[in-house]
Amino acid sequence: MLNAARMTIKNTGLSIQNQFFYLQNFISSPRTMGTLMPSSPWLCHAMLSQIDWTKSLDIAELGAADGVLTRRILNRMRADARLDAFEIEPAFIRKLNLFDDRRLQVMAHSAEHLTGDYDAVFSCLPLLSMPTRISMKILQKTQQQLKAKDGVLVLFQYSHLSEKMLSRYFTWKKIRVVKNFPPALVYICKPR
């Protein structure tokens, strides 16, 4: 397991400083942080491959952290697309505000307050670590804010235990990503 972590750090180009930053935030707030490390390039790729990037999209990212996935979303988005990145941790909000991209709006509040219509929502939120009431509210709001039947929620979790919760609001399929520490499950969800 430790070798997998070292390999992920080496392959993602994470600095010790960035790793320490994640560890600090996890220790101070494990229920909202949910992980010790940022998402691997393989996990980001598995999530982003679920979207047709040739369209102009309205996108939300829930739990943007320090922008590992945000940066990759912006790189794939068209010039006329928009991204609302939701984050509640002040240290991560400061990092996200350093992005210089007019398509990005940093939303410094909980995804519980998701408003607007979205073509796609990406979520890095630790649904099982949060109080169930909050997780359910976020999933319900996401279902309501996705545009028509074409809207999609793409999220990852470290356990299959969130599947019952997801099934209440979405039909879904999943992909296992082993090149991540820890290995993750990517869910591609369509509103019920």
mmCIF file of the C-alpha atoms, coordinates in Angstrom:
data_MODEL
# 
_entry.id   MODEL 
# 
loop_
_atom_site.group_PDB 
_atom_site.id 
_atom_site.type_symbol 
_atom_site.label_atom_id 
_atom_site.label_alt_id 
_atom_site.label_comp_id 
_atom_site.label_asym_id 
_atom_site.label_entity_id 
_atom_site.label_seq_id 
_atom_site.pdbx_PDB_ins_code 
_atom_site.Cartn_x 
_atom_site.Cartn_y 
_atom_site.Cartn_z 
_atom_site.occupancy 
_atom_site.B_iso_or_equiv 
_atom_site.pdbx_formal_charge 
_atom_site.auth_seq_id 
_atom_site.auth_comp_id 
_atom_site.auth_asym_id 
_atom_site.auth_atom_id 
_atom_site.pdbx_PDB_model_num 
ATOM 1   C CA . MET A 1 1   ? 0.000   0.000  0.000   1.00 0.00 ? 1   MET A CA 1 
ATOM 2   C CA . LEU A 1 2   ? 2.826   2.385  0.866   1.00 0.00 ? 2   LEU A CA 1 
ATOM 3   C CA . ASN A 1 3   ? 4.556   1.621  -2.455  1.00 0.00 ? 3   ASN A CA 1 
ATOM 4   C CA . ALA A 1 4   ? 1.319   2.482  -4.286  1.00 0.00 ? 4   ALA A CA 1 
ATOM 5   C CA . ALA A 1 5   ? 1.234   5.826  -2.465  1.00 0.00 ? 5   ALA A CA 1 
ATOM 6   C CA . ARG A 1 6   ? 4.870   6.534  -3.359  1.00 0.00 ? 6   ARG A CA 1 
ATOM 7   C CA . MET A 1 7   ? 4.183   5.611  -6.987  1.00 0.00 ? 7   MET A CA 1 
ATOM 8   C CA . THR A 1 8   ? 1.146   7.923  -7.099  1.00 0.00 ? 8   THR A CA 1 
ATOM 9   C CA . ILE A 1 9   ? 3.143   10.806 -5.601  1.00 0.00 ? 9   ILE A CA 1 
ATOM 10  C CA . LYS A 1 10  ? 5.967   10.240 -8.084  1.00 0.00 ? 10  LYS A CA 1 
ATOM 11  C CA . ASN A 1 11  ? 3.645   9.908  -11.105 1.00 0.00 ? 11  ASN A CA 1 
ATOM 12  C CA . THR A 1 12  ? 1.486   12.912 -10.282 1.00 0.00 ? 12  THR A CA 1 
ATOM 13  C CA . GLY A 1 13  ? 4.428   15.177 -9.560  1.00 0.00 ? 13  GLY A CA 1 
ATOM 14  C CA . LEU A 1 14  ? 3.148   15.977 -6.071  1.00 0.00 ? 14  LEU A CA 1 
ATOM 15  C CA . SER A 1 15  ? 5.534   17.903 -3.935  1.00 0.00 ? 15  SER A CA 1 
ATOM 16  C CA . ILE A 1 16  ? 6.103   17.014 -0.304  1.00 0.00 ? 16  ILE A CA 1 
ATOM 17  C CA . GLN A 1 17  ? 4.700   20.447 0.510   1.00 0.00 ? 17  GLN A CA 1 
ATOM 18  C CA . ASN A 1 18  ? 1.450   19.691 -1.347  1.00 0.00 ? 18  ASN A CA 1 
ATOM 19  C CA . GLN A 1 19  ? 1.214   16.277 0.322   1.00 0.00 ? 19  GLN A CA 1 
ATOM 20  C CA . PHE A 1 20  ? 1.714   17.916 3.733   1.00 0.00 ? 20  PHE A CA 1 
ATOM 21  C CA . PHE A 1 21  ? -0.987  20.462 2.846   1.00 0.00 ? 21  PHE A CA 1 
ATOM 22  C CA . TYR A 1 22  ? -3.486  17.638 2.198   1.00 0.00 ? 22  TYR A CA 1 
ATOM 23  C CA . LEU A 1 23  ? -2.443  15.817 5.367   1.00 0.00 ? 23  LEU A CA 1 
ATOM 24  C CA . GLN A 1 24  ? -2.879  18.979 7.459   1.00 0.00 ? 24  GLN A CA 1 
ATOM 25  C CA . ASN A 1 25  ? -6.364  19.579 6.062   1.00 0.00 ? 25  ASN A CA 1 
ATOM 26  C CA . PHE A 1 26  ? -7.346  15.944 6.568   1.00 0.00 ? 26  PHE A CA 1 
ATOM 27  C CA . ILE A 1 27  ? -6.241  16.034 10.215  1.00 0.00 ? 27  ILE A CA 1 
ATOM 28  C CA . SER A 1 28  ? -8.071  19.288 10.889  1.00 0.00 ? 28  SER A CA 1 
ATOM 29  C CA . SER A 1 29  ? -11.276 18.248 9.100   1.00 0.00 ? 29  SER A CA 1 
ATOM 30  C CA . PRO A 1 30  ? -11.476 14.539 8.140   1.00 0.00 ? 30  PRO A CA 1 
ATOM 31  C CA . ARG A 1 31  ? -15.249 14.578 7.612   1.00 0.00 ? 31  ARG A CA 1 
ATOM 32  C CA . THR A 1 32  ? -15.059 17.216 4.900   1.00 0.00 ? 32  THR A CA 1 
ATOM 33  C CA . MET A 1 33  ? -11.631 16.366 3.470   1.00 0.00 ? 33  MET A CA 1 
ATOM 34  C CA . GLY A 1 34  ? -12.139 12.616 3.043   1.00 0.00 ? 34  GLY A CA 1 
ATOM 35  C CA . THR A 1 35  ? -8.673  11.860 1.635   1.00 0.00 ? 35  THR A CA 1 
ATOM 36  C CA . LEU A 1 36  ? -4.979  12.133 2.379   1.00 0.00 ? 36  LEU A CA 1 
ATOM 37  C CA . MET A 1 37  ? -3.935  12.725 -1.232  1.00 0.00 ? 37  MET A CA 1 
ATOM 38  C CA . PRO A 1 38  ? -5.216  14.554 -4.298  1.00 0.00 ? 38  PRO A CA 1 
ATOM 39  C CA . SER A 1 39  ? -6.788  12.536 -7.097  1.00 0.00 ? 39  SER A CA 1 
ATOM 40  C CA . SER A 1 40  ? -4.359  10.766 -9.432  1.00 0.00 ? 40  SER A CA 1 
ATOM 41  C CA . PRO A 1 41  ? -4.167  11.627 -13.151 1.00 0.00 ? 41  PRO A CA 1 
ATOM 42  C CA . TRP A 1 42  ? -5.785  8.241  -13.875 1.00 0.00 ? 42  TRP A CA 1 
ATOM 43  C CA . LEU A 1 43  ? -8.750  9.007  -11.636 1.00 0.00 ? 43  LEU A CA 1 
ATOM 44  C CA . CYS A 1 44  ? -9.172  12.460 -13.189 1.00 0.00 ? 44  CYS A CA 1 
ATOM 45  C CA . HIS A 1 45  ? -8.998  10.932 -16.674 1.00 0.00 ? 45  HIS A CA 1 
ATOM 46  C CA . ALA A 1 46  ? -11.625 8.294  -15.820 1.00 0.00 ? 46  ALA A CA 1 
ATOM 47  C CA . MET A 1 47  ? -13.965 11.032 -14.588 1.00 0.00 ? 47  MET A CA 1 
ATOM 48  C CA . LEU A 1 48  ? -13.408 13.467 -17.446 1.00 0.00 ? 48  LEU A CA 1 
ATOM 49  C CA . SER A 1 49  ? -13.753 10.798 -20.143 1.00 0.00 ? 49  SER A CA 1 
ATOM 50  C CA . GLN A 1 50  ? -17.483 10.562 -19.383 1.00 0.00 ? 50  GLN A CA 1 
ATOM 51  C CA . ILE A 1 51  ? -18.293 13.964 -20.931 1.00 0.00 ? 51  ILE A CA 1 
ATOM 52  C CA . ASP A 1 52  ? -18.583 15.225 -24.512 1.00 0.00 ? 52  ASP A CA 1 
ATOM 53  C CA . TRP A 1 53  ? -16.282 18.232 -24.376 1.00 0.00 ? 53  TRP A CA 1 
ATOM 54  C CA . THR A 1 54  ? -17.160 19.467 -27.892 1.00 0.00 ? 54  THR A CA 1 
ATOM 55  C CA . LYS A 1 55  ? -20.300 21.132 -26.495 1.00 0.00 ? 55  LYS A CA 1 
ATOM 56  C CA . SER A 1 56  ? -20.541 24.373 -24.559 1.00 0.00 ? 56  SER A CA 1 
ATOM 57  C CA . LEU A 1 57  ? -21.214 23.126 -21.043 1.00 0.00 ? 57  LEU A CA 1 
ATOM 58  C CA . ASP A 1 58  ? -22.364 24.537 -17.740 1.00 0.00 ? 58  ASP A CA 1 
ATOM 59  C CA . ILE A 1 59  ? -20.417 22.534 -15.146 1.00 0.00 ? 59  ILE A CA 1 
ATOM 60  C CA . ALA A 1 60  ? -20.313 22.339 -11.368 1.00 0.00 ? 60  ALA A CA 1 
ATOM 61  C CA . GLU A 1 61  ? -17.497 20.766 -9.371  1.00 0.00 ? 61  GLU A CA 1 
ATOM 62  C CA . LEU A 1 62  ? -18.400 19.805 -5.812  1.00 0.00 ? 62  LEU A CA 1 
ATOM 63  C CA . GLY A 1 63  ? -15.466 19.631 -3.402  1.00 0.00 ? 63  GLY A CA 1 
ATOM 64  C CA . ALA A 1 64  ? -12.889 21.232 -5.689  1.00 0.00 ? 64  ALA A CA 1 
ATOM 65  C CA . ALA A 1 65  ? -10.130 21.122 -3.007  1.00 0.00 ? 65  ALA A CA 1 
ATOM 66  C CA . ASP A 1 66  ? -6.950  22.702 -4.371  1.00 0.00 ? 66  ASP A CA 1 
ATOM 67  C CA . GLY A 1 67  ? -7.979  22.372 -8.019  1.00 0.00 ? 67  GLY A CA 1 
ATOM 68  C CA . VAL A 1 68  ? -6.435  19.087 -9.184  1.00 0.00 ? 68  VAL A CA 1 
ATOM 69  C CA . LEU A 1 69  ? -9.580  18.189 -11.147 1.00 0.00 ? 69  LEU A CA 1 
ATOM 70  C CA . THR A 1 70  ? -10.544 21.843 -11.702 1.00 0.00 ? 70  THR A CA 1 
ATOM 71  C CA . ARG A 1 71  ? -7.390  22.475 -13.731 1.00 0.00 ? 71  ARG A CA 1 
ATOM 72  C CA . ARG A 1 72  ? -8.112  19.467 -15.966 1.00 0.00 ? 72  ARG A CA 1 
ATOM 73  C CA . ILE A 1 73  ? -11.756 20.489 -16.435 1.00 0.00 ? 73  ILE A CA 1 
ATOM 74  C CA . LEU A 1 74  ? -10.676 23.970 -17.523 1.00 0.00 ? 74  LEU A CA 1 
ATOM 75  C CA . ASN A 1 75  ? -8.163  22.463 -19.965 1.00 0.00 ? 75  ASN A CA 1 
ATOM 76  C CA . ARG A 1 76  ? -10.959 20.483 -21.672 1.00 0.00 ? 76  ARG A CA 1 
ATOM 77  C CA . MET A 1 77  ? -13.733 23.101 -21.601 1.00 0.00 ? 77  MET A CA 1 
ATOM 78  C CA . ARG A 1 78  ? -14.621 25.246 -24.578 1.00 0.00 ? 78  ARG A CA 1 
ATOM 79  C CA . ALA A 1 79  ? -14.039 28.992 -24.334 1.00 0.00 ? 79  ALA A CA 1 
ATOM 80  C CA . ASP A 1 80  ? -17.781 29.632 -23.973 1.00 0.00 ? 80  ASP A CA 1 
ATOM 81  C CA . ALA A 1 81  ? -18.327 27.078 -21.185 1.00 0.00 ? 81  ALA A CA 1 
ATOM 82  C CA . ARG A 1 82  ? -18.530 27.857 -17.463 1.00 0.00 ? 82  ARG A CA 1 
ATOM 83  C CA . LEU A 1 83  ? -17.410 26.103 -14.282 1.00 0.00 ? 83  LEU A CA 1 
ATOM 84  C CA . ASP A 1 84  ? -18.718 26.711 -10.755 1.00 0.00 ? 84  ASP A CA 1 
ATOM 85  C CA . ALA A 1 85  ? -16.272 25.179 -8.258  1.00 0.00 ? 85  ALA A CA 1 
ATOM 86  C CA . PHE A 1 86  ? -17.799 24.608 -4.804  1.00 0.00 ? 86  PHE A CA 1 
ATOM 87  C CA . GLU A 1 87  ? -15.442 24.428 -1.804  1.00 0.00 ? 87  GLU A CA 1 
ATOM 88  C CA . ILE A 1 88  ? -15.801 25.151 1.918   1.00 0.00 ? 88  ILE A CA 1 
ATOM 89  C CA . GLU A 1 89  ? -12.231 24.811 3.220   1.00 0.00 ? 89  GLU A CA 1 
ATOM 90  C CA . PRO A 1 90  ? -10.655 28.316 3.423   1.00 0.00 ? 90  PRO A CA 1 
ATOM 91  C CA . ALA A 1 91  ? -7.145  27.133 2.487   1.00 0.00 ? 91  ALA A CA 1 
ATOM 92  C CA . PHE A 1 92  ? -8.447  25.482 -0.677  1.00 0.00 ? 92  PHE A CA 1 
ATOM 93  C CA . ILE A 1 93  ? -10.643 28.462 -1.541  1.00 0.00 ? 93  ILE A CA 1 
ATOM 94  C CA . ARG A 1 94  ? -7.529  30.671 -1.455  1.00 0.00 ? 94  ARG A CA 1 
ATOM 95  C CA . LYS A 1 95  ? -5.770  28.289 -3.873  1.00 0.00 ? 95  LYS A CA 1 
ATOM 96  C CA . LEU A 1 96  ? -8.758  28.146 -6.224  1.00 0.00 ? 96  LEU A CA 1 
ATOM 97  C CA . ASN A 1 97  ? -8.968  31.943 -6.300  1.00 0.00 ? 97  ASN A CA 1 
ATOM 98  C CA . LEU A 1 98  ? -5.440  32.006 -7.761  1.00 0.00 ? 98  LEU A CA 1 
ATOM 99  C CA . PHE A 1 99  ? -6.708  30.438 -11.000 1.00 0.00 ? 99  PHE A CA 1 
ATOM 100 C CA . ASP A 1 100 ? -6.772  33.071 -13.726 1.00 0.00 ? 100 ASP A CA 1 
ATOM 101 C CA . ASP A 1 101 ? -9.650  31.927 -15.904 1.00 0.00 ? 101 ASP A CA 1 
ATOM 102 C CA . ARG A 1 102 ? -12.814 33.928 -16.559 1.00 0.00 ? 102 ARG A CA 1 
ATOM 103 C CA . ARG A 1 103 ? -14.812 30.701 -17.059 1.00 0.00 ? 103 ARG A CA 1 
ATOM 104 C CA . LEU A 1 104 ? -14.248 29.720 -13.408 1.00 0.00 ? 104 LEU A CA 1 
ATOM 105 C CA . GLN A 1 105 ? -16.406 30.951 -10.544 1.00 0.00 ? 105 GLN A CA 1 
ATOM 106 C CA . VAL A 1 106 ? -15.260 29.848 -7.066  1.00 0.00 ? 106 VAL A CA 1 
ATOM 107 C CA . MET A 1 107 ? -18.306 29.201 -4.892  1.00 0.00 ? 107 MET A CA 1 
ATOM 108 C CA . ALA A 1 108 ? -17.147 29.509 -1.273  1.00 0.00 ? 108 ALA A CA 1 
ATOM 109 C CA . HIS A 1 109 ? -20.032 27.584 0.241   1.00 0.00 ? 109 HIS A CA 1 
ATOM 110 C CA . SER A 1 110 ? -21.457 24.091 0.596   1.00 0.00 ? 110 SER A CA 1 
ATOM 111 C CA . ALA A 1 111 ? -22.808 22.149 -2.353  1.00 0.00 ? 111 ALA A CA 1 
ATOM 112 C CA . GLU A 1 112 ? -26.032 21.954 -0.324  1.00 0.00 ? 112 GLU A CA 1 
ATOM 113 C CA . HIS A 1 113 ? -26.727 25.395 -1.792  1.00 0.00 ? 113 HIS A CA 1 
ATOM 114 C CA . LEU A 1 114 ? -26.247 24.327 -5.405  1.00 0.00 ? 114 LEU A CA 1 
ATOM 115 C CA . THR A 1 115 ? -28.302 26.542 -7.717  1.00 0.00 ? 115 THR A CA 1 
ATOM 116 C CA . GLY A 1 116 ? -28.362 26.973 -11.465 1.00 0.00 ? 116 GLY A CA 1 
ATOM 117 C CA . ASP A 1 117 ? -28.766 24.486 -14.276 1.00 0.00 ? 117 ASP A CA 1 
ATOM 118 C CA . TYR A 1 118 ? -25.854 22.234 -15.155 1.00 0.00 ? 118 TYR A CA 1 
ATOM 119 C CA . ASP A 1 119 ? -25.028 19.882 -18.010 1.00 0.00 ? 119 ASP A CA 1 
ATOM 120 C CA . ALA A 1 120 ? -22.489 18.059 -15.862 1.00 0.00 ? 120 ALA A CA 1 
ATOM 121 C CA . VAL A 1 121 ? -21.596 17.902 -12.191 1.00 0.00 ? 121 VAL A CA 1 
ATOM 122 C CA . PHE A 1 122 ? -18.325 16.437 -10.964 1.00 0.00 ? 122 PHE A CA 1 
ATOM 123 C CA . SER A 1 123 ? -18.128 15.508 -7.312  1.00 0.00 ? 123 SER A CA 1 
ATOM 124 C CA . CYS A 1 124 ? -15.111 14.713 -5.166  1.00 0.00 ? 124 CYS A CA 1 
ATOM 125 C CA . LEU A 1 125 ? -17.140 14.874 -1.950  1.00 0.00 ? 125 LEU A CA 1 
ATOM 126 C CA . PRO A 1 126 ? -16.697 12.083 0.636   1.00 0.00 ? 126 PRO A CA 1 
ATOM 127 C CA . LEU A 1 127 ? -20.400 11.183 0.853   1.00 0.00 ? 127 LEU A CA 1 
ATOM 128 C CA . LEU A 1 128 ? -19.899 8.539  3.544   1.00 0.00 ? 128 LEU A CA 1 
ATOM 129 C CA . SER A 1 129 ? -17.799 10.797 5.775   1.00 0.00 ? 129 SER A CA 1 
ATOM 130 C CA . MET A 1 130 ? -20.375 13.557 5.852   1.00 0.00 ? 130 MET A CA 1 
ATOM 131 C CA . PRO A 1 131 ? -23.591 13.439 7.878   1.00 0.00 ? 131 PRO A CA 1 
ATOM 132 C CA . THR A 1 132 ? -26.150 11.411 5.898   1.00 0.00 ? 132 THR A CA 1 
ATOM 133 C CA . ARG A 1 133 ? -28.645 14.281 5.900   1.00 0.00 ? 133 ARG A CA 1 
ATOM 134 C CA . ILE A 1 134 ? -26.132 16.551 4.145   1.00 0.00 ? 134 ILE A CA 1 
ATOM 135 C CA . SER A 1 135 ? -25.059 13.887 1.624   1.00 0.00 ? 135 SER A CA 1 
ATOM 136 C CA . MET A 1 136 ? -28.686 13.203 0.726   1.00 0.00 ? 136 MET A CA 1 
ATOM 137 C CA . LYS A 1 137 ? -29.462 16.917 0.369   1.00 0.00 ? 137 LYS A CA 1 
ATOM 138 C CA . ILE A 1 138 ? -26.475 17.392 -1.961  1.00 0.00 ? 138 ILE A CA 1 
ATOM 139 C CA . LEU A 1 139 ? -27.496 14.424 -4.126  1.00 0.00 ? 139 LEU A CA 1 
ATOM 140 C CA . GLN A 1 140 ? -31.091 15.640 -4.273  1.00 0.00 ? 140 GLN A CA 1 
ATOM 141 C CA . LYS A 1 141 ? -30.033 19.203 -5.215  1.00 0.00 ? 141 LYS A CA 1 
ATOM 142 C CA . THR A 1 142 ? -27.681 17.810 -7.858  1.00 0.00 ? 142 THR A CA 1 
ATOM 143 C CA . GLN A 1 143 ? -30.466 15.712 -9.372  1.00 0.00 ? 143 GLN A CA 1 
ATOM 144 C CA . GLN A 1 144 ? -32.735 18.772 -9.466  1.00 0.00 ? 144 GLN A CA 1 
ATOM 145 C CA . GLN A 1 145 ? -30.115 21.082 -10.985 1.00 0.00 ? 145 GLN A CA 1 
ATOM 146 C CA . LEU A 1 146 ? -29.022 18.801 -13.831 1.00 0.00 ? 146 LEU A CA 1 
ATOM 147 C CA . LYS A 1 147 ? -30.429 19.903 -17.197 1.00 0.00 ? 147 LYS A CA 1 
ATOM 148 C CA . ALA A 1 148 ? -33.032 17.567 -18.660 1.00 0.00 ? 148 ALA A CA 1 
ATOM 149 C CA . LYS A 1 149 ? -32.223 13.913 -19.197 1.00 0.00 ? 149 LYS A CA 1 
ATOM 150 C CA . ASP A 1 150 ? -28.816 14.609 -20.734 1.00 0.00 ? 150 ASP A CA 1 
ATOM 151 C CA . GLY A 1 151 ? -27.354 15.887 -17.475 1.00 0.00 ? 151 GLY A CA 1 
ATOM 152 C CA . VAL A 1 152 ? -24.787 13.711 -15.747 1.00 0.00 ? 152 VAL A CA 1 
ATOM 153 C CA . LEU A 1 153 ? -23.219 13.485 -12.307 1.00 0.00 ? 153 LEU A CA 1 
ATOM 154 C CA . VAL A 1 154 ? -19.716 11.979 -12.265 1.00 0.00 ? 154 VAL A CA 1 
ATOM 155 C CA . LEU A 1 155 ? -18.293 11.275 -8.843  1.00 0.00 ? 155 LEU A CA 1 
ATOM 156 C CA . PHE A 1 156 ? -15.783 9.040  -7.155  1.00 0.00 ? 156 PHE A CA 1 
ATOM 157 C CA . GLN A 1 157 ? -15.910 7.218  -3.860  1.00 0.00 ? 157 GLN A CA 1 
ATOM 158 C CA . TYR A 1 158 ? -13.545 4.843  -2.104  1.00 0.00 ? 158 TYR A CA 1 
ATOM 159 C CA . SER A 1 159 ? -16.289 2.379  -1.177  1.00 0.00 ? 159 SER A CA 1 
ATOM 160 C CA . HIS A 1 160 ? -19.399 0.886  -2.783  1.00 0.00 ? 160 HIS A CA 1 
ATOM 161 C CA . LEU A 1 161 ? -21.372 1.725  0.387   1.00 0.00 ? 161 LEU A CA 1 
ATOM 162 C CA . SER A 1 162 ? -22.740 4.945  -1.116  1.00 0.00 ? 162 SER A CA 1 
ATOM 163 C CA . GLU A 1 163 ? -24.564 3.032  -3.873  1.00 0.00 ? 163 GLU A CA 1 
ATOM 164 C CA . LYS A 1 164 ? -27.850 2.784  -1.973  1.00 0.00 ? 164 LYS A CA 1 
ATOM 165 C CA . MET A 1 165 ? -27.799 6.543  -1.437  1.00 0.00 ? 165 MET A CA 1 
ATOM 166 C CA . LEU A 1 166 ? -26.998 7.199  -5.125  1.00 0.00 ? 166 LEU A CA 1 
ATOM 167 C CA . SER A 1 167 ? -29.773 4.850  -6.277  1.00 0.00 ? 167 SER A CA 1 
ATOM 168 C CA . ARG A 1 168 ? -32.382 6.993  -4.590  1.00 0.00 ? 168 ARG A CA 1 
ATOM 169 C CA . TYR A 1 169 ? -31.797 9.822  -7.074  1.00 0.00 ? 169 TYR A CA 1 
ATOM 170 C CA . PHE A 1 170 ? -29.868 8.324  -10.011 1.00 0.00 ? 170 PHE A CA 1 
ATOM 171 C CA . THR A 1 171 ? -29.354 5.333  -12.243 1.00 0.00 ? 171 THR A CA 1 
ATOM 172 C CA . TRP A 1 172 ? -25.636 4.690  -12.477 1.00 0.00 ? 172 TRP A CA 1 
ATOM 173 C CA . LYS A 1 173 ? -22.774 2.593  -13.731 1.00 0.00 ? 173 LYS A CA 1 
ATOM 174 C CA . LYS A 1 174 ? -19.318 2.400  -12.177 1.00 0.00 ? 174 LYS A CA 1 
ATOM 175 C CA . ILE A 1 175 ? -15.687 2.088  -13.186 1.00 0.00 ? 175 ILE A CA 1 
ATOM 176 C CA . ARG A 1 176 ? -12.891 0.915  -10.867 1.00 0.00 ? 176 ARG A CA 1 
ATOM 177 C CA . VAL A 1 177 ? -9.677  2.978  -10.920 1.00 0.00 ? 177 VAL A CA 1 
ATOM 178 C CA . VAL A 1 178 ? -6.812  1.086  -9.300  1.00 0.00 ? 178 VAL A CA 1 
ATOM 179 C CA . LYS A 1 179 ? -4.118  3.638  -10.159 1.00 0.00 ? 179 LYS A CA 1 
ATOM 180 C CA . ASN A 1 180 ? -5.119  5.920  -7.332  1.00 0.00 ? 180 ASN A CA 1 
ATOM 181 C CA . PHE A 1 181 ? -4.334  5.927  -3.622  1.00 0.00 ? 181 PHE A CA 1 
ATOM 182 C CA . PRO A 1 182 ? -6.534  4.478  -2.368  1.00 0.00 ? 182 PRO A CA 1 
ATOM 183 C CA . PRO A 1 183 ? -8.169  2.784  -5.392  1.00 0.00 ? 183 PRO A CA 1 
ATOM 184 C CA . ALA A 1 184 ? -11.447 4.495  -6.283  1.00 0.00 ? 184 ALA A CA 1 
ATOM 185 C CA . LEU A 1 185 ? -14.814 3.844  -7.883  1.00 0.00 ? 185 LEU A CA 1 
ATOM 186 C CA . VAL A 1 186 ? -16.074 6.335  -10.474 1.00 0.00 ? 186 VAL A CA 1 
ATOM 187 C CA . TYR A 1 187 ? -19.861 6.553  -10.768 1.00 0.00 ? 187 TYR A CA 1 
ATOM 188 C CA . ILE A 1 188 ? -21.545 7.883  -13.891 1.00 0.00 ? 188 ILE A CA 1 
ATOM 189 C CA . CYS A 1 189 ? -25.041 8.899  -12.777 1.00 0.00 ? 189 CYS A CA 1 
ATOM 190 C CA . LYS A 1 190 ? -28.163 9.936  -14.700 1.00 0.00 ? 190 LYS A CA 1 
ATOM 191 C CA . PRO A 1 191 ? -31.135 11.513 -12.888 1.00 0.00 ? 191 PRO A CA 1 
ATOM 192 C CA . ARG A 1 192 ? -34.109 9.239  -12.175 1.00 0.00 ? 192 ARG A CA 1 
# 
